[in-house]
Coordinates of C-alpha atoms in Angstrom, one line a residue:
M1280 CA -43.9 -44.5 -30.0
K1281 CA -40.4 -45.8 -30.4
Q1282 CA -39.4 -42.6 -32.1
I1283 CA -40.9 -40.4 -29.0
S1284 CA -38.7 -42.8 -26.6
L1285 CA -35.6 -42.2 -28.7
R1286 CA -36.2 -38.4 -28.8
I1287 CA -36.5 -38.2 -25.1
L1288 CA -33.7 -40.2 -24.6
F1289 CA -31.6 -38.1 -26.8
F1290 CA -32.8 -35.0 -24.9
A1291 CA -31.9 -36.3 -21.6
L1292 CA -28.4 -37.2 -22.9
S1293 CA -28.0 -33.7 -24.2
L1294 CA -28.9 -32.2 -20.8
A1295 CA -26.4 -34.7 -18.9
I1296 CA -23.5 -33.9 -21.2
S1297 CA -24.4 -30.2 -21.1
F1298 CA -24.3 -30.4 -17.1
V1299 CA -21.2 -32.3 -17.2
G1300 CA -19.6 -30.0 -19.6
R1301 CA -20.4 -27.1 -17.3
A1302 CA -19.5 -29.0 -14.1
Q1303 CA -16.0 -29.9 -15.4
K1304 CA -14.7 -26.2 -15.2
V1305 CA -11.9 -25.1 -12.8
I1306 CA -11.4 -21.3 -12.2
L1307 CA -7.8 -20.4 -11.2
L1308 CA -7.1 -17.5 -9.3
Q1309 CA -3.4 -16.6 -8.6
L1310 CA -2.4 -14.9 -5.4
D1311 CA 1.1 -13.4 -5.9
T1312 CA 1.2 -10.1 -4.4
P1313 CA 1.1 -9.0 -0.7
I1314 CA -2.3 -9.3 0.8
Y1315 CA -4.3 -6.1 0.6
P1316 CA -8.2 -5.2 0.5
S1317 CA -8.1 -5.3 -3.4
T1318 CA -6.6 -8.9 -3.1
A1319 CA -9.8 -9.8 -1.0
D1320 CA -11.8 -8.4 -3.8
Y1321 CA -10.2 -10.3 -6.3
V1322 CA -10.5 -13.5 -4.4
S1323 CA -14.0 -12.9 -3.4
N1324 CA -15.0 -12.2 -7.2
G1325 CA -13.3 -15.1 -8.3
L1326 CA -15.5 -17.5 -5.9
D1327 CA -18.7 -15.6 -7.0
K1328 CA -17.8 -16.2 -10.6
A1329 CA -17.2 -19.7 -10.2
A1330 CA -20.5 -20.3 -8.4
A1331 CA -22.2 -18.5 -11.2
E1332 CA -20.5 -20.7 -13.6
N1333 CA -21.1 -23.8 -12.0
A1334 CA -17.4 -24.5 -11.7
V1335 CA -16.3 -27.8 -10.3
C1336 CA -13.8 -26.1 -8.0
V1337 CA -11.7 -23.0 -7.5
V1338 CA -7.8 -23.3 -7.4
I1339 CA -5.9 -20.5 -5.7
E1340 CA -2.2 -20.8 -6.7
I1341 CA -0.5 -19.0 -3.8
N1342 CA 3.0 -17.3 -3.5
T1343 CA 2.5 -14.3 -1.1
P1344 CA 4.8 -13.0 1.9
G1345 CA 1.6 -12.0 3.7
G1346 CA -0.3 -8.7 4.4
M1347 CA -2.9 -7.0 6.4
M1348 CA -4.9 -8.8 8.9
D1349 CA -8.5 -7.6 8.0
P1350 CA -8.5 -8.9 4.3
T1351 CA -6.9 -12.1 5.4
R1352 CA -9.9 -12.7 7.8
E1353 CA -12.1 -11.7 5.0
M1354 CA -10.6 -14.0 2.6
V1355 CA -10.5 -17.0 4.9
G1356 CA -14.2 -16.5 5.7
N1357 CA -15.1 -16.6 2.1
I1358 CA -13.2 -19.6 1.5
L1359 CA -14.7 -21.5 4.6
N1360 CA -18.1 -20.5 3.5
A1361 CA -17.8 -20.9 -0.3
P1362 CA -20.6 -22.9 -2.1
I1363 CA -18.0 -24.8 -4.1
P1364 CA -14.8 -26.5 -3.0
V1365 CA -11.6 -24.3 -2.9
I1366 CA -8.3 -25.8 -3.5
S1367 CA -5.1 -23.9 -2.4
F1368 CA -1.8 -24.6 -4.3
V1369 CA 1.4 -23.1 -2.9
T1370 CA 3.4 -22.9 -6.2
P1371 CA 5.9 -22.8 -8.1
S1372 CA 8.7 -24.2 -6.6
S1373 CA 10.6 -21.5 -4.3
A1374 CA 7.0 -20.1 -3.5
R1375 CA 5.9 -19.4 -0.1
A1376 CA 2.6 -19.2 1.8
G1377 CA 4.4 -17.0 4.3
S1378 CA 2.7 -15.3 7.3
A1379 CA -1.2 -14.4 6.3
G1380 CA -0.7 -16.5 3.3
A1381 CA -0.6 -19.6 5.4
F1382 CA -4.0 -18.8 7.0
I1383 CA -5.4 -18.6 3.4
A1384 CA -3.8 -21.8 2.4
L1385 CA -5.1 -23.8 5.3
A1386 CA -8.6 -22.6 5.0
A1387 CA -9.1 -24.4 1.8
N1388 CA -10.9 -27.7 1.4
I1389 CA -7.9 -29.5 0.0
A1390 CA -4.5 -27.8 0.6
A1391 CA -1.5 -28.6 -1.6
M1392 CA 2.2 -27.6 -2.3
S1393 CA 4.7 -28.0 -4.9
P1394 CA 8.2 -29.3 -4.2
G1395 CA 10.6 -26.7 -2.9
S1396 CA 7.9 -24.5 -1.6
N1397 CA 7.1 -23.6 1.9
I1398 CA 4.6 -22.6 4.5
G1399 CA 4.3 -20.9 7.8
A1400 CA 6.4 -18.3 9.8
S1401 CA 3.2 -16.4 10.7
H1402 CA 4.4 -14.6 13.9
P1403 CA 3.3 -11.2 14.0
I1404 CA 6.2 -8.7 14.2
L1405 CA 6.0 -5.2 15.6
Q1406 CA 8.6 -3.3 14.3
G1407 CA 10.4 -1.2 17.0
A1408 CA 8.3 -3.1 19.9
V1409 CA 9.8 -4.9 22.6
P1410 CA 9.3 -8.7 22.1
D1411 CA 7.3 -9.3 25.4
S1412 CA 5.3 -6.0 25.0
I1413 CA 1.7 -6.2 25.7
M1414 CA 0.6 -4.8 22.2
N1415 CA 3.1 -7.6 20.7
S1416 CA 1.5 -10.3 22.9
K1417 CA -2.0 -9.3 22.1
M1418 CA -1.2 -9.4 18.4
T1419 CA 0.3 -13.1 18.9
E1420 CA -2.7 -14.4 20.6
D1421 CA -5.1 -13.0 18.4
A1422 CA -3.5 -14.6 15.2
S1423 CA -2.7 -17.9 17.4
A1424 CA -6.4 -18.4 18.0
F1425 CA -7.3 -17.4 14.3
I1426 CA -5.0 -20.0 12.8
R1427 CA -6.1 -22.9 15.5
S1428 CA -9.5 -22.3 14.6
I1429 CA -8.9 -22.9 10.8
A1430 CA -7.0 -26.0 11.6
E1431 CA -9.7 -27.3 14.0
H1432 CA -12.3 -26.5 11.1
R1433 CA -10.1 -28.2 8.5
G1434 CA -9.3 -31.4 10.8
K1435 CA -5.7 -30.5 11.2
D1436 CA -3.3 -30.7 14.1
P1437 CA -4.1 -27.3 15.8
E1438 CA -1.0 -27.6 18.1
L1439 CA 1.4 -28.1 15.4
I1440 CA -0.2 -25.5 13.2
E1441 CA -0.5 -22.9 16.1
K1442 CA 3.4 -23.0 16.1
M1443 CA 3.6 -21.2 12.8
V1444 CA 2.2 -18.1 15.0
T1445 CA 3.7 -18.8 18.3
N1446 CA 7.2 -20.1 17.4
S1447 CA 7.5 -18.7 13.9
R1448 CA 7.8 -22.3 12.4
S1449 CA 7.9 -22.6 8.7
F1450 CA 7.4 -26.0 7.1
S1451 CA 8.7 -27.5 3.6
A1452 CA 6.3 -29.1 1.3
E1453 CA 7.8 -32.5 2.5
Q1454 CA 7.3 -31.5 6.1
A1455 CA 4.0 -30.3 5.8
L1456 CA 2.7 -33.3 4.0
T1457 CA 4.4 -35.6 6.7
H1458 CA 2.8 -33.5 9.5
N1459 CA -0.5 -33.6 7.8
I1460 CA -0.5 -29.7 7.5
I1461 CA -1.2 -30.1 3.6
D1462 CA -3.1 -32.9 1.8
L1463 CA -1.0 -33.6 -1.0
K1464 CA 2.2 -32.6 -3.0
A1465 CA 2.1 -31.8 -6.7
D1466 CA 4.5 -30.7 -9.3
N1467 CA 2.2 -28.5 -11.2
L1468 CA -1.3 -27.6 -11.9
A1469 CA -2.0 -30.5 -14.2
D1470 CA -0.6 -33.0 -11.7
L1471 CA -2.7 -31.2 -9.0
L1472 CA -6.1 -31.6 -11.0
K1473 CA -5.1 -35.5 -11.4
K1474 CA -4.4 -36.0 -7.9
I1475 CA -7.5 -34.6 -6.6
D1476 CA -9.7 -36.2 -9.1
G1477 CA -12.2 -38.5 -7.3
Q1478 CA -11.9 -36.9 -3.9
T1479 CA -14.7 -36.1 -1.6
V1480 CA -15.1 -32.8 0.1
S1481 CA -17.5 -31.3 2.4
L1482 CA -18.8 -27.6 2.0
A1483 CA -19.9 -25.3 4.6
S1484 CA -23.8 -26.2 3.7
E1485 CA -22.9 -29.7 4.8
K1486 CA -23.1 -30.9 1.0
T1487 CA -20.4 -33.3 0.0
L1488 CA -19.2 -33.3 -3.5
V1489 CA -16.9 -35.6 -5.5
L1490 CA -14.4 -33.6 -7.7
H1491 CA -13.9 -34.6 -11.5
T1492 CA -10.8 -32.4 -12.3
A1493 CA -8.7 -35.0 -14.4
S1494 CA -10.1 -33.5 -17.8
A1495 CA -11.6 -30.3 -16.6
D1496 CA -10.9 -27.0 -18.3
V1497 CA -8.9 -24.3 -16.6
K1498 CA -10.0 -21.0 -16.9
T1499 CA -7.7 -18.3 -15.4
M1500 CA -9.3 -15.4 -14.0
E1501 CA -6.9 -12.3 -14.0
M1502 CA -7.1 -9.7 -11.5
G1503 CA -8.1 -6.8 -13.8
S1504 CA -6.6 -3.7 -14.6
K1505 CA -8.4 -1.8 -11.8
L1506 CA -7.8 -4.2 -8.9
K1507 CA -4.0 -4.3 -10.1
F1508 CA -4.0 -0.5 -9.8
L1509 CA -5.3 -0.4 -6.7
T1510 CA -3.0 -3.0 -5.4
Y1511 CA -0.1 -0.9 -6.6
L1512 CA -1.5 2.1 -4.8
S1513 CA -2.1 -0.1 -1.5
N1514 CA 1.9 -0.7 -1.6
P1515 CA 3.3 1.5 1.4
N1516 CA 6.4 2.5 -0.2
L1517 CA 4.4 3.6 -3.3
M1518 CA 1.7 5.3 -1.0
Y1519 CA 4.6 7.2 0.9
I1520 CA 6.3 8.4 -2.5
F1521 CA 3.1 9.8 -3.9
L1522 CA 2.6 11.5 -0.3
I1523 CA 6.0 13.3 -0.3
M1524 CA 5.7 13.9 -4.1
G1525 CA 2.2 15.7 -3.3
L1526 CA 3.6 17.7 -0.5
M1527 CA 6.6 18.8 -2.2
G1528 CA 4.4 19.8 -5.3
L1529 CA 2.1 22.1 -3.0
F1530 CA 5.4 23.4 -1.5
F1531 CA 6.8 24.7 -4.7
E1532 CA 3.1 26.2 -5.8
F1533 CA 2.9 28.0 -2.6
S1534 CA 6.5 29.3 -2.5
N1535 CA 6.3 30.4 -6.0
P1536 CA 2.5 31.1 -6.8
G1537 CA 1.2 31.0 -10.4
G1538 CA 3.4 28.1 -11.5
L1539 CA 0.4 25.7 -11.8
V1540 CA 2.2 22.8 -12.6
P1541 CA 3.7 21.8 -9.2
G1542 CA 0.4 22.5 -7.8
I1543 CA -1.4 20.1 -10.3
V1544 CA 1.2 17.5 -9.8
G1545 CA 1.2 17.8 -5.9
V1546 CA -2.8 17.4 -6.1
V1547 CA -2.7 14.5 -8.2
C1548 CA -0.2 12.7 -6.3
L1549 CA -1.9 13.6 -3.0
L1550 CA -5.0 11.8 -4.5
L1551 CA -3.1 8.7 -5.5
A1552 CA -1.8 8.7 -1.8
G1553 CA -5.0 9.3 -0.4
Y1554 CA -6.2 5.9 -2.0
G1555 CA -3.3 3.9 -0.3
M1556 CA -3.9 5.9 3.1
S1557 CA -7.8 4.7 2.9
V1558 CA -6.9 1.1 2.8
L1559 CA -3.6 1.0 4.7
P1560 CA -3.4 1.2 8.5
I1561 CA -2.5 4.6 9.0
D1562 CA -1.2 6.0 12.2
F1563 CA -2.7 9.6 12.1
T1564 CA 0.1 11.0 14.6
G1565 CA 2.7 10.0 12.1
L1566 CA 0.6 11.7 9.2
A1567 CA 0.5 15.0 11.3
M1568 CA 4.1 15.0 12.0
I1569 CA 4.9 14.9 8.3
V1570 CA 2.5 17.6 7.6
V1571 CA 3.9 19.8 10.4
G1572 CA 7.6 19.0 8.9
I1573 CA 6.3 20.5 5.8
I1574 CA 4.7 23.6 7.3
L1575 CA 8.2 24.2 8.9
F1576 CA 9.6 24.2 5.6
L1577 CA 7.1 26.9 4.4
L1578 CA 7.9 28.7 7.5
E1579 CA 11.5 28.9 6.7
I1580 CA 10.9 30.6 3.6
K1581 CA 8.7 33.1 5.0
F1582 CA 10.7 33.6 8.5
Q1583 CA 14.3 33.0 7.7
S1584 CA 15.5 31.0 10.9
Y1585 CA 19.0 30.2 9.4
A1586 CA 18.0 26.4 9.1
L1587 CA 16.4 26.2 12.7
L1588 CA 12.9 25.6 11.4
S1589 CA 14.2 23.6 8.7
I1590 CA 16.1 21.1 11.3
G1591 CA 12.5 20.9 12.8
G1592 CA 11.1 20.0 9.6
V1593 CA 13.6 17.4 9.0
V1594 CA 13.1 15.7 12.7
C1595 CA 9.4 16.0 12.0
L1596 CA 9.5 14.5 8.4
F1597 CA 11.6 11.5 9.7
L1598 CA 9.5 10.7 12.7
G1599 CA 6.3 11.0 10.9
S1600 CA 7.4 8.8 8.3
V1601 CA 8.7 6.1 10.8
F1602 CA 5.3 6.0 12.6
L1603 CA 3.1 6.5 9.4
I1604 CA 2.1 2.9 9.2
D1605 CA 0.2 1.4 12.1
E1606 CA 1.8 -2.1 12.1
T1607 CA -0.3 -3.5 14.8
Q1608 CA -3.1 -4.1 12.0
S1609 CA -1.2 -6.6 10.0
V1610 CA -0.4 -10.1 10.5
D1611 CA 3.3 -9.3 9.5
V1612 CA 5.0 -6.1 9.0
L1613 CA 3.6 -3.6 6.4
H1614 CA 5.7 -1.0 6.8
I1615 CA 7.7 1.7 4.6
S1616 CA 11.2 0.5 3.4
W1617 CA 13.8 2.1 5.1
T1618 CA 15.7 2.6 1.9
V1619 CA 12.9 4.5 0.6
L1620 CA 12.3 6.2 3.8
I1621 CA 15.7 7.4 4.3
S1622 CA 16.3 8.5 0.7
S1623 CA 13.5 10.6 0.9
V1624 CA 14.2 12.4 4.1
V1625 CA 17.7 12.8 3.0
I1626 CA 16.7 14.4 -0.5
M1627 CA 14.2 16.6 1.2
S1628 CA 16.6 17.8 3.9
A1629 CA 19.3 18.6 1.3
F1630 CA 17.0 20.4 -0.8
F1631 CA 15.8 22.7 1.9
I1632 CA 19.4 22.9 3.6
L1633 CA 20.6 24.1 0.2
L1634 CA 17.7 26.5 -0.4
V1635 CA 18.5 28.0 3.1
F1636 CA 22.1 28.3 2.2
L1637 CA 21.6 30.0 -0.9
G1638 CA 19.1 32.3 0.6
I1639 CA 21.8 33.5 3.2
K1640 CA 24.5 33.4 0.8
A1641 CA 22.3 35.9 -1.5
Q1642 CA 21.9 38.3 1.3
F1643 CA 25.2 38.3 2.7
G1644 CA 26.9 38.0 -1.0
K1645 CA 24.8 41.5 -1.9
K1646 CA 26.5 43.4 0.8
K1647 CA 29.9 43.1 -1.0
T1648 CA 29.0 44.5 -4.3
G1649 CA 27.1 47.7 -2.9
S1650 CA 23.7 49.0 -2.6
E1651 CA 23.9 50.3 -6.5
A1652 CA 23.6 46.6 -7.5
L1653 CA 20.3 46.5 -5.9
V1654 CA 18.8 49.7 -6.9
G1655 CA 16.4 49.4 -9.9
L1656 CA 15.8 45.8 -9.7
K1657 CA 12.2 44.8 -9.9
G1658 CA 10.2 42.1 -7.9
I1659 CA 6.9 41.2 -6.3
A1660 CA 5.7 41.7 -2.9
M1661 CA 5.2 38.3 -1.4
E1662 CA 2.7 39.7 1.2
T1663 CA 1.3 42.9 2.4
L1664 CA 4.1 45.6 3.2
S1665 CA 2.6 47.8 5.8
P1666 CA 5.4 48.9 5.9
E1667 CA 7.5 45.9 6.3
G1668 CA 7.1 42.6 4.7
R1669 CA 8.5 40.1 2.3
V1670 CA 9.4 40.4 -1.4
R1671 CA 11.1 38.5 -4.2
V1672 CA 13.7 40.1 -6.2
N1673 CA 15.4 38.3 -8.8
G1674 CA 14.4 35.1 -7.7
E1675 CA 15.5 35.9 -4.1
F1676 CA 13.4 36.6 -0.7
W1677 CA 14.1 39.6 1.0
N1678 CA 12.9 41.5 3.8
A1679 CA 11.5 44.9 2.8
I1680 CA 10.0 48.1 3.7
A1681 CA 7.6 50.2 1.6
K1682 CA 8.9 53.7 0.9
E1683 CA 5.4 55.1 1.4
G1684 CA 2.2 53.9 2.1
T1685 CA 1.2 50.4 2.0
I1686 CA 1.9 48.0 -0.8
A1687 CA -0.3 45.1 -1.3
A1688 CA 0.6 41.4 -1.7
H1689 CA 1.5 40.3 -5.2
S1690 CA 2.1 43.9 -6.5
D1691 CA 5.0 44.6 -8.9
V1692 CA 7.8 46.5 -6.7
E1693 CA 10.9 48.3 -7.6
V1694 CA 14.1 48.6 -5.4
V1695 CA 15.1 52.5 -4.6
G1696 CA 17.4 51.9 -1.7
V1697 CA 18.9 49.5 0.8
N1698 CA 19.0 49.9 4.5
Q1699 CA 21.4 47.4 6.0
F1700 CA 19.9 43.9 5.0
K1701 CA 16.4 45.4 4.3
L1702 CA 15.2 46.4 0.7
I1703 CA 13.3 49.9 0.3
V1704 CA 10.8 49.4 -2.3
K1705 CA 8.1 51.2 -4.0
S1706 CA 5.1 50.0 -6.0
I1707 CA 3.3 51.0 -8.8
S1708 CA -0.1 50.2 -7.4
L1709 CA -0.1 52.2 -4.2
I1710 CA -2.6 51.9 -1.8
K1711 CA -3.0 55.2 0.2

């Protein structure tokens, strides 16, 4: 009987030790990028994993300038309703929970900061908008109500915290602790786990838990290759570069059919840009203007307007790039860098201006050598000549007249004469 009792006691102790071992695990998430949908997925996956593994809590290390509003709301909702405690930690020194990052930090059960870090400056900014415009006012009111509700939920001073939005207030770690914006300061993660050990937290389910973190094992959950890649693609600058490269690739393919490589590169770049546009707040008016700009460049090749169409293309490209991101959908500004924008527009403009210049020079330069220099050259009909159309001879585009009959597009042609600035050509494949 005594042996049975000892076995039961040993079994109970084993279960208790096993349970404690499982409970004393901390899942660490590292939020060190702007806030995109992939960031929200990362945090959501981390909370689910922590709950499944019976972790004692989740620690989110924060160092972000802010980001998009919808993912921020999703992350805040997941944190407020998490089945396990969530601790936010703005770290290391010089780190920031800027703009949307402040919403996430304040939503945690316990908010902590490293000395030298800061939190706040969450006023929405609408680039190019008048400060007292209706849209800017709506954005401010919405963000203000959101951060106020978080403060009230966590028992913080809503009036002071609301000033992060209304007055762009930012607080150092010392100031935040003094004003009860955060719960504690910690030098590093180990210091944080020691300081929160023994604290009691309340969950959304109204359940209270005592944290045992002093000797807990920390398991870092990486974002993962897929989410990292999607985060990179969500960057407005990278999305814009892929968009421009894709359109340029298609431009080269259409202007010089059969090259394949420009077309393939263009399609791949447009697919990569497509993901960014699917998650970023895109203003489709801006996107349409960029497409119109590229079309005008294509028309410049087909109908040489001596740079008029190219100038229109440059204007559309620039304005479309400026308005491409709908900045009303982010807590702070998610926009294309002026450096990237202007560099792209200047490079494309220079390319097309050079293309037009070379075309004009080629046509006027040939006149000086006489028609004999053109006769006998071979080329390709870029369109059906019935009897007039465009041909490419020796890498240059010319207006041409079919000597007889109709010449099909993409037929091989030979120059048999010159009539002012128009070539007279014949084709081997002649359609009677």
